[in-house]
Coordinates of N, CA and C in Angstrom, one line a residue:
M14 N -46.4 -0.3 4.5 CA -46.4 1.1 4.3 C -45.2 2.0 4.8
A15 N -44.8 1.7 6.0 CA -43.6 2.4 6.6 C -42.4 1.9 6.1
S16 N -41.5 2.6 5.6 CA -40.2 2.1 5.2 C -39.3 1.6 6.3
G17 N -39.4 2.2 7.5 CA -38.7 1.8 8.6 C -37.3 2.3 8.6
L18 N -36.9 2.7 9.8 CA -35.6 3.3 9.9 C -34.5 2.3 10.1
F19 N -34.9 1.1 10.6 CA -34.0 0.0 10.9 C -34.0 -1.1 9.9
H20 N -34.8 -1.0 8.8 CA -35.1 -2.0 7.9 C -34.8 -1.4 6.6
G21 N -34.4 -2.3 5.6 CA -34.3 -1.8 4.1 C -33.1 -0.9 3.9
P22 N -33.0 -0.5 2.7 CA -31.9 0.3 2.3 C -31.7 1.6 3.0
R23 N -32.8 2.2 3.4 CA -32.7 3.6 4.0 C -32.0 3.5 5.4
S24 N -32.1 2.4 6.2 CA -31.5 2.2 7.4 C -29.9 2.2 7.1
T25 N -29.4 2.0 6.0 CA -28.0 2.1 5.7 C -27.5 3.5 6.0
G26 N -28.2 4.5 5.7 CA -27.7 5.9 6.0 C -27.6 6.1 7.5
L27 N -28.5 5.6 8.4 CA -28.4 5.8 9.8 C -27.2 4.9 10.3
H28 N -27.0 3.7 9.8 CA -26.0 2.9 10.2 C -24.6 3.5 9.8
A29 N -24.5 4.0 8.7 CA -23.2 4.7 8.1 C -22.9 5.9 9.1
G30 N -24.0 6.7 9.4 CA -23.8 7.8 10.4 C -23.3 7.3 11.7
L31 N -23.7 6.2 12.2 CA -23.3 5.6 13.5 C -21.8 5.1 13.4
I32 N -21.6 4.6 12.3 CA -20.1 4.1 12.1 C -19.2 5.3 12.0
V33 N -19.5 6.3 11.3 CA -18.6 7.5 11.2 C -18.5 8.3 12.4
A34 N -19.7 8.2 13.3 CA -19.7 8.9 14.5 C -18.8 8.3 15.6
V35 N -18.6 6.9 15.4 CA -17.7 6.4 16.4 C -16.3 7.0 16.6
P36 N -15.7 7.5 15.5 CA -14.4 8.3 15.7 C -14.6 9.5 16.7
G37 N -15.8 10.0 16.9 CA -16.1 11.0 17.8 C -15.5 10.6 19.2
F38 N -15.4 9.4 19.5 CA -14.9 8.9 20.7 C -13.4 9.4 20.7
L39 N -12.7 9.2 19.6 CA -11.3 9.5 19.5 C -11.1 11.0 19.6
L40 N -12.1 11.8 19.1 CA -12.1 13.2 19.2 C -12.1 13.7 20.7
G41 N -12.9 13.0 21.4 CA -12.9 13.3 22.8 C -11.8 13.0 23.7
L42 N -11.1 11.9 23.2 CA -9.9 11.5 23.9 C -8.6 12.5 23.5
W43 N -8.6 13.0 22.3 CA -7.5 13.8 21.8 C -8.0 15.2 21.5
P44 N -7.9 16.0 22.5 CA -8.4 17.4 22.3 C -7.8 18.1 21.0
A45 N -6.5 17.9 20.8 CA -5.8 18.5 19.6 C -6.5 18.0 18.3
C46 N -6.9 16.8 18.1 CA -7.6 16.2 17.1 C -8.9 17.0 16.8
H47 N -9.6 17.1 17.9 CA -10.9 17.8 18.0 C -10.8 19.2 17.5
R48 N -9.8 19.9 18.0 CA -9.7 21.4 17.6 C -9.4 21.5 16.1
A49 N -8.6 20.5 15.6 CA -8.2 20.5 14.2 C -9.4 20.2 13.2
L50 N -10.3 19.2 13.7 CA -11.5 19.0 12.8 C -12.7 19.8 13.1
D51 N -12.8 20.5 14.3 CA -14.1 21.2 14.7 C -14.4 22.2 13.6
P52 N -13.5 22.9 13.0 CA -13.9 23.9 11.9 C -14.7 23.3 10.7
F53 N -14.3 22.2 10.3 CA -15.0 21.3 9.3 C -16.3 20.8 9.6
I54 N -16.4 20.4 10.9 CA -17.6 19.9 11.4 C -18.6 21.0 11.5
Q55 N -18.3 22.2 12.0 CA -19.1 23.3 12.2 C -19.6 24.0 11.0
I56 N -18.7 23.8 9.8 CA -19.1 24.3 8.5 C -20.2 23.4 7.9
L57 N -20.1 22.1 8.0 CA -21.0 21.1 7.4 C -22.2 20.9 8.2
R58 N -22.2 20.9 9.7 CA -23.2 20.5 10.5 C -24.5 21.5 10.2
P59 N -24.4 22.7 10.1 CA -25.7 23.5 10.0 C -26.3 23.5 8.5
V60 N -25.7 22.8 7.6 CA -26.4 22.7 6.3 C -27.6 21.8 6.4
S61 N -28.7 22.3 5.9 CA -29.9 21.4 6.1 C -29.8 20.2 5.2
P62 N -30.2 19.0 5.7 CA -30.0 17.8 5.0 C -30.7 17.9 3.7
L63 N -31.9 18.6 3.6 CA -32.6 18.7 2.3 C -32.0 19.5 1.3
A64 N -31.1 20.4 1.7 CA -30.3 21.2 0.8 C -29.4 20.3 0.0
W65 N -29.0 19.3 0.5 CA -28.1 18.3 -0.1 C -28.8 17.5 -1.1
M66 N -30.1 17.4 -1.0 CA -30.9 16.4 -2.0 C -30.6 16.7 -3.4
P67 N -30.7 18.0 -3.9 CA -30.4 18.1 -5.4 C -29.1 17.6 -5.7
L68 N -28.1 18.0 -5.0 CA -26.7 17.6 -5.3 C -26.5 16.0 -5.2
A69 N -27.2 15.4 -4.2 CA -27.2 13.9 -4.1 C -27.9 13.3 -5.4
L70 N -29.0 13.8 -5.7 CA -29.7 13.2 -6.9 C -28.8 13.4 -8.2
Y71 N -28.2 14.6 -8.3 CA -27.3 14.8 -9.5 C -26.2 13.9 -9.4
T72 N -25.5 13.7 -8.2 CA -24.2 12.9 -8.2 C -24.6 11.4 -8.3
F73 N -25.5 10.9 -7.6 CA -25.8 9.4 -7.5 C -26.8 9.0 -8.6
R74 N -27.6 9.9 -9.0 CA -28.6 9.5 -10.0 C -29.5 8.4 -9.7
D75 N -29.7 8.2 -8.4 CA -30.5 7.1 -7.9 C -31.3 7.7 -6.6
S76 N -32.6 7.7 -6.7 CA -33.2 8.2 -5.5 C -33.1 7.5 -4.1
T77 N -32.9 6.1 -4.2 CA -32.6 5.3 -3.0 C -31.2 5.7 -2.4
V78 N -30.2 5.8 -3.3 CA -28.9 6.0 -2.8 C -28.9 7.5 -2.2
S79 N -29.6 8.4 -2.9 CA -29.6 9.9 -2.5 C -30.2 9.9 -1.1
T80 N -31.4 9.2 -1.0 CA -32.0 9.2 0.4 C -31.1 8.7 1.4
I81 N -30.3 7.6 1.1 CA -29.4 7.0 2.1 C -28.4 8.1 2.5
F82 N -27.9 8.9 1.5 CA -26.9 9.9 1.8 C -27.5 11.0 2.6
I83 N -28.7 11.4 2.3 CA -29.3 12.4 3.2 C -29.6 12.0 4.6
I84 N -29.9 10.8 4.9 CA -30.1 10.3 6.2 C -28.8 10.2 6.9
F85 N -27.8 9.8 6.2 CA -26.4 9.8 6.7 C -25.9 11.2 7.2
I86 N -26.2 12.2 6.3 CA -25.6 13.5 6.5 C -26.4 14.2 7.6
C87 N -27.6 13.8 7.9 CA -28.3 14.4 9.0 C -28.1 13.7 10.3
A88 N -27.8 12.5 10.2 CA -27.6 11.6 11.5 C -26.3 11.7 12.0
V89 N -25.3 12.0 11.2 CA -23.8 11.9 11.7 C -23.4 12.9 12.7
W90 N -23.9 14.1 12.5 CA -23.4 15.3 13.3 C -23.9 15.2 14.8
P91 N -25.0 15.0 15.2 CA -25.5 14.8 16.6 C -24.7 13.7 17.3
M92 N -24.6 12.6 16.6 CA -23.9 11.5 17.2 C -22.4 11.8 17.4
L93 N -21.8 12.4 16.4 CA -20.3 12.7 16.4 C -20.0 13.8 17.5
I94 N -20.8 14.7 17.6 CA -20.6 15.8 18.5 C -21.0 15.3 20.1
S95 N -22.0 14.6 20.2 CA -22.4 14.1 21.5 C -21.3 13.1 22.0
T96 N -20.9 12.2 21.1 CA -19.8 11.2 21.5 C -18.6 11.9 21.9
A97 N -18.1 12.9 21.2 CA -16.8 13.6 21.5 C -17.0 14.4 22.8
T98 N -18.2 15.0 23.0 CA -18.4 15.7 24.2 C -18.5 14.8 25.4
G99 N -19.2 13.6 25.2 CA -19.3 12.8 26.3 C -18.0 12.2 26.7
T100 N -17.1 11.9 25.8 CA -15.8 11.3 26.0 C -14.9 12.3 26.7
A101 N -15.0 13.5 26.3 CA -14.2 14.6 26.8 C -14.6 15.1 28.3
S102 N -15.9 14.8 28.5 CA -16.4 15.3 29.8 C -16.5 14.2 31.0
V103 N -15.7 13.1 30.8 CA -15.7 12.1 31.9 C -15.2 12.8 33.2
R104 N -15.7 12.4 34.2 CA -15.3 13.1 35.5 C -13.8 12.8 35.8
A105 N -13.2 13.8 36.2 CA -11.7 13.7 36.4 C -11.4 12.7 37.6
E106 N -12.2 12.6 38.6 CA -11.8 11.7 39.6 C -11.9 10.3 39.1
W107 N -12.8 10.0 38.1 CA -12.8 8.6 37.6 C -11.5 8.4 36.8
L108 N -11.1 9.3 36.1 CA -9.8 9.1 35.2 C -8.7 9.1 36.2
N109 N -8.7 9.8 37.3 CA -7.6 9.7 38.2 C -7.5 8.4 38.9
V110 N -8.7 7.8 39.3 CA -8.7 6.5 39.9 C -8.1 5.5 38.9
S111 N -8.5 5.7 37.7 CA -8.0 4.5 36.7 C -6.5 4.7 36.6
R112 N -6.0 5.9 36.6 CA -4.6 6.0 36.6 C -3.9 5.5 37.7
V113 N -4.4 5.8 38.9 CA -3.9 5.3 40.2 C -3.8 3.7 40.2
F114 N -4.8 3.1 39.7 CA -4.8 1.6 39.5 C -4.0 1.1 38.5
G115 N -3.4 2.0 37.7 CA -2.4 1.7 36.6 C -3.2 0.9 35.4
L116 N -4.4 1.1 35.2 CA -5.0 0.4 34.1 C -4.4 0.6 32.7
P117 N -4.2 -0.4 31.9 CA -3.6 -0.1 30.6 C -4.5 0.8 29.8
R118 N -4.1 1.3 28.7 CA -4.9 2.4 28.0 C -6.1 1.8 27.5
L119 N -6.1 0.6 26.9 CA -7.3 0.0 26.4 C -8.3 -0.3 27.5
E120 N -7.9 -0.8 28.5 CA -8.8 -1.1 29.7 C -9.4 0.2 30.3
H121 N -8.5 1.2 30.4 CA -8.9 2.6 30.8 C -10.1 3.1 30.0
V122 N -9.9 2.9 28.6 CA -11.0 3.4 27.7 C -12.2 2.5 27.9
T123 N -12.1 1.2 27.9 CA -13.3 0.3 27.8 C -14.0 0.2 29.2
R124 N -13.3 0.4 30.3 CA -13.8 0.2 31.5 C -14.3 1.5 32.3
V125 N -13.7 2.6 31.9 CA -14.0 3.9 32.6 C -14.6 4.9 31.5
V126 N -13.8 5.2 30.5 CA -14.2 6.3 29.6 C -15.5 6.0 28.8
F127 N -15.5 4.8 28.2 CA -16.7 4.4 27.4 C -18.0 4.3 28.3
P128 N -18.0 3.6 29.3 CA -19.3 3.5 30.2 C -19.7 4.8 30.6
A129 N -18.7 5.8 31.0 CA -19.1 7.1 31.5 C -19.6 7.9 30.3
S130 N -19.3 7.6 29.1 CA -19.7 8.4 27.9 C -21.0 7.9 27.4
V131 N -21.5 6.7 27.8 CA -22.7 6.2 27.2 C -23.9 7.1 27.3
P132 N -24.2 7.8 28.3 CA -25.4 8.7 28.3 C -25.4 9.7 27.2
M133 N -24.2 10.3 27.0 CA -24.0 11.4 26.0 C -24.1 10.8 24.6
I134 N -23.5 9.6 24.4 CA -23.6 8.9 23.2 C -25.0 8.6 22.8
L135 N -25.7 8.1 23.8 CA -27.2 7.7 23.4 C -28.0 8.9 23.3
S136 N -27.8 10.1 23.9 CA -28.5 11.3 23.7 C -28.3 11.7 22.3
G137 N -27.0 11.6 21.8 CA -26.7 12.0 20.5 C -27.5 11.0 19.5
M138 N -27.5 9.7 19.8 CA -28.3 8.9 19.0 C -29.8 9.2 19.0
R139 N -30.3 9.5 20.2 CA -31.7 9.9 20.2 C -32.0 11.1 19.3
I140 N -31.1 12.0 19.4 CA -31.4 13.3 18.6 C -31.2 12.9 17.1
S141 N -30.2 12.1 16.8 CA -30.0 11.6 15.4 C -31.1 10.9 14.7
I142 N -31.7 9.9 15.6 CA -32.8 9.2 15.1 C -34.1 10.0 14.8
G143 N -34.3 10.9 15.8 CA -35.3 11.9 15.6 C -35.3 12.7 14.3
I144 N -34.0 13.2 14.1 CA -33.8 14.0 12.9 C -34.0 13.2 11.5
A145 N -33.3 11.9 11.7 CA -33.3 10.9 10.6 C -34.7 10.6 10.1
W146 N -35.6 10.3 11.3 CA -36.9 9.9 11.0 C -37.7 11.1 10.3
F147 N -37.4 12.3 10.7 CA -38.0 13.4 10.2 C -37.5 13.6 8.6
V148 N -36.3 13.4 8.5 CA -35.7 13.6 7.1 C -36.1 12.5 6.2
I149 N -36.2 11.4 6.5 CA -36.6 10.3 5.8 C -38.0 10.4 5.1
V150 N -38.8 11.0 5.9 CA -40.2 11.2 5.4 C -40.0 12.3 4.2
A151 N -39.4 13.4 4.6 CA -39.3 14.5 3.6 C -38.5 14.0 2.3
A152 N -37.4 13.2 2.5 CA -36.7 12.8 1.3 C -37.4 11.8 0.5
E153 N -38.3 11.1 1.1 CA -39.2 10.2 0.3 C -40.2 10.9 -0.4
M154 N -40.6 12.0 0.2 CA -41.6 12.8 -0.6 C -41.0 13.4 -1.8
V155 N -39.7 13.7 -1.8 CA -39.1 14.4 -2.8 C -38.6 13.6 -3.9
G156 N -37.8 12.5 -3.5 CA -37.1 11.6 -4.5 C -37.4 10.2 -4.5
A157 N -38.2 9.7 -3.7 CA -38.5 8.2 -3.7 C -39.7 7.7 -4.4
Q158 N -39.8 6.4 -4.6 CA -41.0 5.8 -5.3 C -41.6 4.8 -4.3
S159 N -41.2 4.9 -3.0 CA -41.8 4.0 -2.0 C -41.5 4.7 -0.7
G160 N -42.1 4.0 0.4 CA -41.8 4.5 1.8 C -43.0 5.4 2.3
I161 N -42.8 5.7 3.6 CA -43.9 6.5 4.2 C -44.0 7.9 3.7
G162 N -43.0 8.6 3.4 CA -43.0 9.9 2.8 C -43.7 9.8 1.4
Y163 N -43.4 9.0 0.6 CA -44.0 8.9 -0.7 C -45.5 8.4 -0.5
F164 N -45.8 7.6 0.5 CA -47.2 7.3 0.7 C -47.9 8.5 1.1
I165 N -47.4 9.3 2.0 CA -48.1 10.5 2.5 C -48.3 11.5 1.3
W166 N -47.3 11.7 0.5 CA -47.4 12.6 -0.7 C -48.4 12.0 -1.7
N167 N -48.4 10.8 -1.8 CA -49.4 10.2 -2.8 C -50.7 10.3 -2.3
E168 N -51.0 10.1 -1.1 CA -52.3 10.3 -0.6 C -52.8 11.7 -0.6
W169 N -51.9 12.6 -0.4 CA -52.2 14.1 -0.6 C -52.7 14.3 -2.1
N170 N -51.8 13.7 -3.0 CA -52.3 14.0 -4.4 C -53.6 13.4 -4.8
N171 N -54.0 12.4 -4.1 CA -55.2 11.6 -4.3 C -56.3 12.2 -3.4
L172 N -56.0 13.2 -2.6 CA -56.9 13.8 -1.6 C -57.5 12.8 -0.6
Q173 N -56.7 11.8 -0.3 CA -57.1 10.8 0.7 C -56.6 11.3 2.1
I174 N -57.3 12.3 2.6 CA -56.8 13.1 3.8 C -56.8 12.1 5.0
A175 N -57.8 11.2 5.2 CA -57.9 10.3 6.3 C -56.6 9.4 6.3
S176 N -56.3 8.8 5.2 CA -55.1 7.9 5.0 C -53.8 8.7 5.4
M177 N -53.8 10.0 4.9 CA -52.6 10.7 5.2 C -52.4 11.1 6.7
I178 N -53.6 11.3 7.3 CA -53.5 11.6 8.8 C -53.0 10.4 9.6
V179 N -53.7 9.3 9.2 CA -53.2 8.0 9.8 C -51.7 7.7 9.6
A180 N -51.2 8.0 8.5 CA -49.8 7.9 8.2 C -48.9 8.8 9.1
I181 N -49.4 10.1 9.2 CA -48.7 11.1 9.9 C -48.7 10.6 11.5
V182 N -49.8 10.1 11.9 CA -49.9 9.6 13.3 C -48.9 8.4 13.5
L183 N -48.7 7.5 12.5 CA -47.9 6.4 12.5 C -46.5 6.9 12.7
V184 N -46.1 7.8 11.8 CA -44.8 8.4 11.9 C -44.4 8.9 13.3
G185 N -45.4 9.7 13.9 CA -45.1 10.1 15.3 C -45.0 9.1 16.3
G186 N -45.8 8.0 16.2 CA -45.8 6.9 17.0 C -44.5 6.1 16.9
I187 N -44.1 5.9 15.8 CA -42.8 5.2 15.6 C -41.6 6.0 16.2
G188 N -41.6 7.3 15.9 CA -40.6 8.3 16.5 C -40.6 8.2 18.0
L189 N -41.8 8.2 18.6 CA -41.9 8.2 20.1 C -41.3 6.8 20.6
A190 N -41.7 5.7 19.9 CA -41.3 4.4 20.4 C -39.8 4.3 20.3
L191 N -39.2 4.8 19.2 CA -37.8 4.8 19.0 C -37.0 5.6 20.1
D192 N -37.6 6.8 20.4 CA -37.0 7.6 21.5 C -37.1 6.9 22.8
I193 N -38.3 6.3 23.2 CA -38.4 5.6 24.5 C -37.4 4.4 24.6
L194 N -37.2 3.7 23.5 CA -36.3 2.5 23.4 C -34.9 3.0 23.7
L195 N -34.5 4.0 23.0 CA -33.1 4.5 23.2 C -32.9 5.2 24.6
K196 N -34.0 5.8 25.2 CA -33.8 6.2 26.6 C -33.7 5.1 27.5
R197 N -34.5 4.1 27.4 CA -34.3 3.0 28.3 C -33.0 2.2 28.2
I198 N -32.4 2.1 26.9 CA -31.2 1.5 26.7 C -30.0 2.4 27.5
G199 N -30.2 3.7 27.4 CA -29.3 4.6 27.9 C -29.3 4.5 29.5
E200 N -30.4 4.4 30.0 CA -30.6 4.3 31.5 C -30.0 3.0 32.0
S201 N -30.2 1.9 31.2 CA -29.6 0.6 31.7 C -28.2 0.5 31.5
L202 N -27.6 1.3 30.6 CA -26.0 1.2 30.5 C -25.3 2.3 31.2
S203 N -26.1 3.2 31.9 CA -25.4 4.3 32.5 C -24.9 3.9 33.9
F204 N -23.8 4.6 34.2 CA -23.3 4.3 35.6 C -24.3 4.7 36.7
R205 N -24.3 4.0 37.7 CA -25.1 4.3 38.9 C -24.3 4.8 40.0
E206 N -24.6 5.9 40.6 CA -23.7 6.5 41.7 C -24.5 6.2 43.0

């Protein structure tokens, strides 16, 4: 019944968002790059993912590809911004210690900057997965022929309220489980002081 955020073609949208958000790490390392790209990010970020749906359906002419695009467009911004913010806000004393020890640039990034950025990166992922899970249900109601959103809409059309409520509770339970999982991963990867 549930399409799943990490299974099937719709997970492609979340994975694509994660891949595109990785350069947010570079935005945090190079403030000039961040200043140059920030206006474009701030123009695209507030547009509702569902506002993109008609354009996606017109462009791709395929409901599955359109749903993947919608999930991507809603997932990328929180991850990108959190990654850039986390990278840019690493404590100055940690950066200074790295410089004093003369760590090469790659080692400086992998041993100091990235581990210190992990909590913010995972916070962005938690937000993105929550939004993507919300949007996948709505996108499947509008343009898909399968998935949990389609199931809920179909049950509504058939006046099967009990099944619809069970599906809604299932969506909430899966969202909670994903959030708890990412929170625990973040706690296990964070620096301990």
